[in-house]
């Protein structure tokens, strides 16, 4: 199954990361002004920006896994971008997408002891990492721990055309939503 993956960080995840907040404030300053109280996120439209241009008028339904701590608002933003075409499918432009999210924690899970909750969060993080690493394309934040790990695992060795040394390059279809790609020597 071919799928794409998007990592959307919001709220406290970004507020605790000064490097990521620089990108958040830059985004909002370029779009009318930054207000620290209101703008502790970057809209899903930014994450989808370069990604959508790859799939102009695709007949194939694109399956997209979105990992976020703010599922409710991300779903609202996506519904504004396109029109619903059926069970969980949204048409944006002339391509139909089916967005998938991690399972919501039940109220029972929220009341688990801190050890059990940490275990559950760790298993979820590992599963998300595998999903991000294996996705056809990945859009995410390279400032987060998991984003840096994904970036590292989406590198491959490529031999120089001149027949010289091999160098590490990012796999195609790895896009950065927040942060900058560091050159790997």
mmCIF file of C-alpha atoms in Angstrom:
data_model
loop_
_atom_site.group_PDB
_atom_site.id
_atom_site.type_symbol
_atom_site.label_atom_id
_atom_site.label_comp_id
_atom_site.label_asym_id
_atom_site.label_seq_id
_atom_site.Cartn_x
_atom_site.Cartn_y
_atom_site.Cartn_z
ATOM 1 C CA UNK A 1 0.000 0.000 0.000
ATOM 2 C CA UNK A 2 1.405 3.384 -0.995
ATOM 3 C CA UNK A 3 0.704 6.172 1.455
ATOM 4 C CA UNK A 4 2.058 9.564 2.416
ATOM 5 C CA UNK A 5 2.723 10.843 5.939
ATOM 6 C CA UNK A 6 2.530 14.274 7.551
ATOM 7 C CA UNK A 7 3.740 15.193 11.031
ATOM 8 C CA UNK A 8 1.887 18.254 12.367
ATOM 9 C CA UNK A 9 3.229 19.744 15.604
ATOM 10 C CA UNK A 10 1.129 22.244 17.512
ATOM 11 C CA UNK A 11 0.614 23.991 20.838
ATOM 12 C CA UNK A 12 2.883 22.963 23.699
ATOM 13 C CA UNK A 13 4.988 20.792 21.376
ATOM 14 C CA UNK A 14 6.046 23.959 19.539
ATOM 15 C CA UNK A 15 6.053 26.391 22.456
ATOM 16 C CA UNK A 16 8.739 24.350 24.191
ATOM 17 C CA UNK A 17 10.949 24.388 21.075
ATOM 18 C CA UNK A 18 12.506 27.842 20.439
ATOM 19 C CA UNK A 19 13.887 26.794 17.050
ATOM 20 C CA UNK A 20 10.462 25.657 15.822
ATOM 21 C CA UNK A 21 8.834 28.811 17.209
ATOM 22 C CA UNK A 22 11.133 30.883 14.972
ATOM 23 C CA UNK A 23 9.520 29.210 11.955
ATOM 24 C CA UNK A 24 6.032 29.671 13.422
ATOM 25 C CA UNK A 25 6.576 33.412 13.976
ATOM 26 C CA UNK A 26 8.157 33.779 10.510
ATOM 27 C CA UNK A 27 5.132 32.056 8.944
ATOM 28 C CA UNK A 28 2.621 34.321 10.702
ATOM 29 C CA UNK A 29 4.690 37.492 10.109
ATOM 30 C CA UNK A 30 4.573 36.668 6.394
ATOM 31 C CA UNK A 31 0.791 36.132 6.645
ATOM 32 C CA UNK A 32 -0.402 39.274 8.402
ATOM 33 C CA UNK A 33 1.310 39.362 11.773
ATOM 34 C CA UNK A 34 2.337 37.146 14.634
ATOM 35 C CA UNK A 35 0.491 37.021 17.964
ATOM 36 C CA UNK A 36 2.161 34.639 20.420
ATOM 37 C CA UNK A 37 -1.118 33.947 22.243
ATOM 38 C CA UNK A 38 -3.092 33.057 19.087
ATOM 39 C CA UNK A 39 -0.433 31.617 16.814
ATOM 40 C CA UNK A 40 1.157 28.617 18.471
ATOM 41 C CA UNK A 41 0.811 26.554 15.296
ATOM 42 C CA UNK A 42 1.233 26.618 11.533
ATOM 43 C CA UNK A 43 -1.936 25.799 9.532
ATOM 44 C CA UNK A 44 -2.231 22.436 7.779
ATOM 45 C CA UNK A 45 -2.402 24.386 4.523
ATOM 46 C CA UNK A 46 1.339 25.132 4.905
ATOM 47 C CA UNK A 47 2.152 21.428 5.361
ATOM 48 C CA UNK A 48 0.052 20.521 2.339
ATOM 49 C CA UNK A 49 1.433 23.347 0.162
ATOM 50 C CA UNK A 50 4.345 21.741 -1.669
ATOM 51 C CA UNK A 51 2.898 18.284 -1.172
ATOM 52 C CA UNK A 52 -0.307 19.064 -3.088
ATOM 53 C CA UNK A 53 1.586 20.391 -6.100
ATOM 54 C CA UNK A 54 2.990 16.878 -6.653
ATOM 55 C CA UNK A 55 -0.424 15.342 -7.193
ATOM 56 C CA UNK A 56 -2.181 17.650 -9.616
ATOM 57 C CA UNK A 57 -5.216 15.904 -11.035
ATOM 58 C CA UNK A 58 -4.344 12.418 -9.878
ATOM 59 C CA UNK A 59 -7.058 9.839 -10.500
ATOM 60 C CA UNK A 60 -5.697 7.715 -7.702
ATOM 61 C CA UNK A 61 -7.000 8.317 -4.180
ATOM 62 C CA UNK A 62 -4.033 9.423 -2.077
ATOM 63 C CA UNK A 63 -3.960 7.881 1.395
ATOM 64 C CA UNK A 64 -2.365 10.305 3.875
ATOM 65 C CA UNK A 65 -1.480 9.491 7.481
ATOM 66 C CA UNK A 66 -1.454 12.596 9.697
ATOM 67 C CA UNK A 67 0.176 12.445 13.123
ATOM 68 C CA UNK A 68 -0.857 15.371 15.292
ATOM 69 C CA UNK A 69 -1.774 16.196 18.855
ATOM 70 C CA UNK A 70 -4.508 18.525 17.540
ATOM 71 C CA UNK A 71 -6.587 16.171 15.415
ATOM 72 C CA UNK A 72 -9.874 18.036 15.834
ATOM 73 C CA UNK A 73 -8.548 21.360 14.483
ATOM 74 C CA UNK A 74 -6.512 19.706 11.724
ATOM 75 C CA UNK A 75 -9.656 17.886 10.538
ATOM 76 C CA UNK A 76 -11.573 21.212 10.520
ATOM 77 C CA UNK A 77 -8.821 22.937 8.512
ATOM 78 C CA UNK A 78 -8.741 20.095 5.967
ATOM 79 C CA UNK A 79 -12.524 20.152 5.556
ATOM 80 C CA UNK A 80 -12.300 23.871 4.702
ATOM 81 C CA UNK A 81 -9.656 23.198 2.027
ATOM 82 C CA UNK A 82 -11.752 20.749 0.016
ATOM 83 C CA UNK A 83 -15.110 19.083 -0.463
ATOM 84 C CA UNK A 84 -16.168 15.761 1.015
ATOM 85 C CA UNK A 85 -16.671 13.012 -1.556
ATOM 86 C CA UNK A 86 -17.566 10.039 0.616
ATOM 87 C CA UNK A 87 -16.458 8.117 3.666
ATOM 88 C CA UNK A 88 -13.461 10.049 4.940
ATOM 89 C CA UNK A 89 -12.508 11.225 1.459
ATOM 90 C CA UNK A 90 -11.899 14.864 0.606
ATOM 91 C CA UNK A 91 -11.285 16.316 -2.817
ATOM 92 C CA UNK A 92 -8.765 19.167 -2.858
ATOM 93 C CA UNK A 93 -8.347 20.616 -6.315
ATOM 94 C CA UNK A 94 -8.762 17.642 -8.618
ATOM 95 C CA UNK A 95 -7.191 14.979 -6.380
ATOM 96 C CA UNK A 96 -9.066 12.932 -3.805
ATOM 97 C CA UNK A 97 -7.403 12.267 -0.474
ATOM 98 C CA UNK A 98 -8.243 9.913 2.342
ATOM 99 C CA UNK A 99 -6.745 11.260 5.554
ATOM 100 C CA UNK A 100 -6.002 8.831 8.350
ATOM 101 C CA UNK A 101 -5.087 9.593 11.942
ATOM 102 C CA UNK A 102 -3.744 7.618 14.892
ATOM 103 C CA UNK A 103 -6.417 6.069 17.061
ATOM 104 C CA UNK A 104 -7.801 8.424 19.678
ATOM 105 C CA UNK A 105 -7.053 7.519 23.261
ATOM 106 C CA UNK A 106 -10.109 6.342 25.108
ATOM 107 C CA UNK A 107 -11.045 7.925 28.422
ATOM 108 C CA UNK A 108 -9.879 4.674 30.020
ATOM 109 C CA UNK A 109 -6.378 5.167 28.502
ATOM 110 C CA UNK A 110 -6.195 8.720 29.837
ATOM 111 C CA UNK A 111 -6.684 7.493 33.385
ATOM 112 C CA UNK A 112 -3.871 4.945 33.163
ATOM 113 C CA UNK A 113 -0.967 5.169 35.553
ATOM 114 C CA UNK A 114 1.886 7.306 34.324
ATOM 115 C CA UNK A 115 4.001 4.194 33.614
ATOM 116 C CA UNK A 116 1.298 2.601 31.463
ATOM 117 C CA UNK A 117 0.642 5.908 29.700
ATOM 118 C CA UNK A 118 4.363 6.342 28.958
ATOM 119 C CA UNK A 119 4.524 2.799 27.604
ATOM 120 C CA UNK A 120 1.526 3.466 25.365
ATOM 121 C CA UNK A 121 3.045 6.756 24.152
ATOM 122 C CA UNK A 122 6.370 5.034 23.425
ATOM 123 C CA UNK A 123 4.712 2.298 21.366
ATOM 124 C CA UNK A 124 2.736 4.950 19.474
ATOM 125 C CA UNK A 125 5.919 6.954 18.783
ATOM 126 C CA UNK A 126 7.713 3.881 17.434
ATOM 127 C CA UNK A 127 4.757 3.030 15.201
ATOM 128 C CA UNK A 128 4.638 6.604 13.906
ATOM 129 C CA UNK A 129 8.370 6.557 13.214
ATOM 130 C CA UNK A 130 7.982 3.375 11.131
ATOM 131 C CA UNK A 131 5.051 4.939 9.268
ATOM 132 C CA UNK A 132 7.039 8.146 8.591
ATOM 133 C CA UNK A 133 10.141 6.255 7.490
ATOM 134 C CA UNK A 134 8.268 3.931 5.149
ATOM 135 C CA UNK A 135 5.914 6.496 3.606
ATOM 136 C CA UNK A 136 6.107 7.298 -0.106
ATOM 137 C CA UNK A 137 6.455 10.942 0.869
ATOM 138 C CA UNK A 138 6.947 12.614 4.235
ATOM 139 C CA UNK A 139 6.208 16.200 5.277
ATOM 140 C CA UNK A 140 7.314 17.118 8.749
ATOM 141 C CA UNK A 141 9.273 19.085 11.262
ATOM 142 C CA UNK A 142 12.996 18.360 11.449
ATOM 143 C CA UNK A 143 13.329 20.252 14.758
ATOM 144 C CA UNK A 144 11.589 17.544 16.774
ATOM 145 C CA UNK A 145 13.383 14.444 18.034
ATOM 146 C CA UNK A 146 11.312 12.129 15.865
ATOM 147 C CA UNK A 147 11.661 14.503 12.882
ATOM 148 C CA UNK A 148 15.453 14.375 13.133
ATOM 149 C CA UNK A 149 15.306 10.584 13.410
ATOM 150 C CA UNK A 150 13.025 10.338 10.359
ATOM 151 C CA UNK A 151 15.324 12.649 8.400
ATOM 152 C CA UNK A 152 18.292 10.424 9.299
ATOM 153 C CA UNK A 153 16.505 7.240 8.253
ATOM 154 C CA UNK A 154 15.313 8.817 4.986
ATOM 155 C CA UNK A 155 18.920 9.380 3.913
ATOM 156 C CA UNK A 156 20.635 7.118 1.413
ATOM 157 C CA UNK A 157 24.081 6.888 -0.118
ATOM 158 C CA UNK A 158 24.336 8.111 -3.694
ATOM 159 C CA UNK A 159 27.413 7.762 -5.828
ATOM 160 C CA UNK A 160 28.621 10.957 -7.487
ATOM 161 C CA UNK A 161 28.113 11.038 -11.283
ATOM 162 C CA UNK A 162 31.804 11.759 -11.735
ATOM 163 C CA UNK A 163 32.519 8.346 -10.225
ATOM 164 C CA UNK A 164 33.913 9.809 -7.011
ATOM 165 C CA UNK A 165 32.840 9.359 -3.454
ATOM 166 C CA UNK A 166 29.371 8.503 -2.255
ATOM 167 C CA UNK A 167 27.430 11.101 -0.304
ATOM 168 C CA UNK A 168 24.307 11.036 1.821
ATOM 169 C CA UNK A 169 21.194 12.560 0.272
ATOM 170 C CA UNK A 170 17.586 12.732 1.424
ATOM 171 C CA UNK A 171 15.192 10.361 -0.234
ATOM 172 C CA UNK A 172 13.003 12.107 -2.780
ATOM 173 C CA UNK A 173 9.630 13.222 -1.489
ATOM 174 C CA UNK A 174 10.936 14.267 1.941
ATOM 175 C CA UNK A 175 9.654 17.785 2.586
ATOM 176 C CA UNK A 176 10.347 20.048 5.519
ATOM 177 C CA UNK A 177 7.423 21.965 6.970
ATOM 178 C CA UNK A 178 9.298 23.544 9.893
ATOM 179 C CA UNK A 179 13.055 23.693 10.130
ATOM 180 C CA UNK A 180 15.817 23.437 7.612
ATOM 181 C CA UNK A 181 17.605 20.486 6.133
ATOM 182 C CA UNK A 182 21.162 20.345 7.333
ATOM 183 C CA UNK A 183 23.689 19.286 4.739
ATOM 184 C CA UNK A 184 25.202 15.953 5.576
ATOM 185 C CA UNK A 185 28.842 15.521 4.575
#
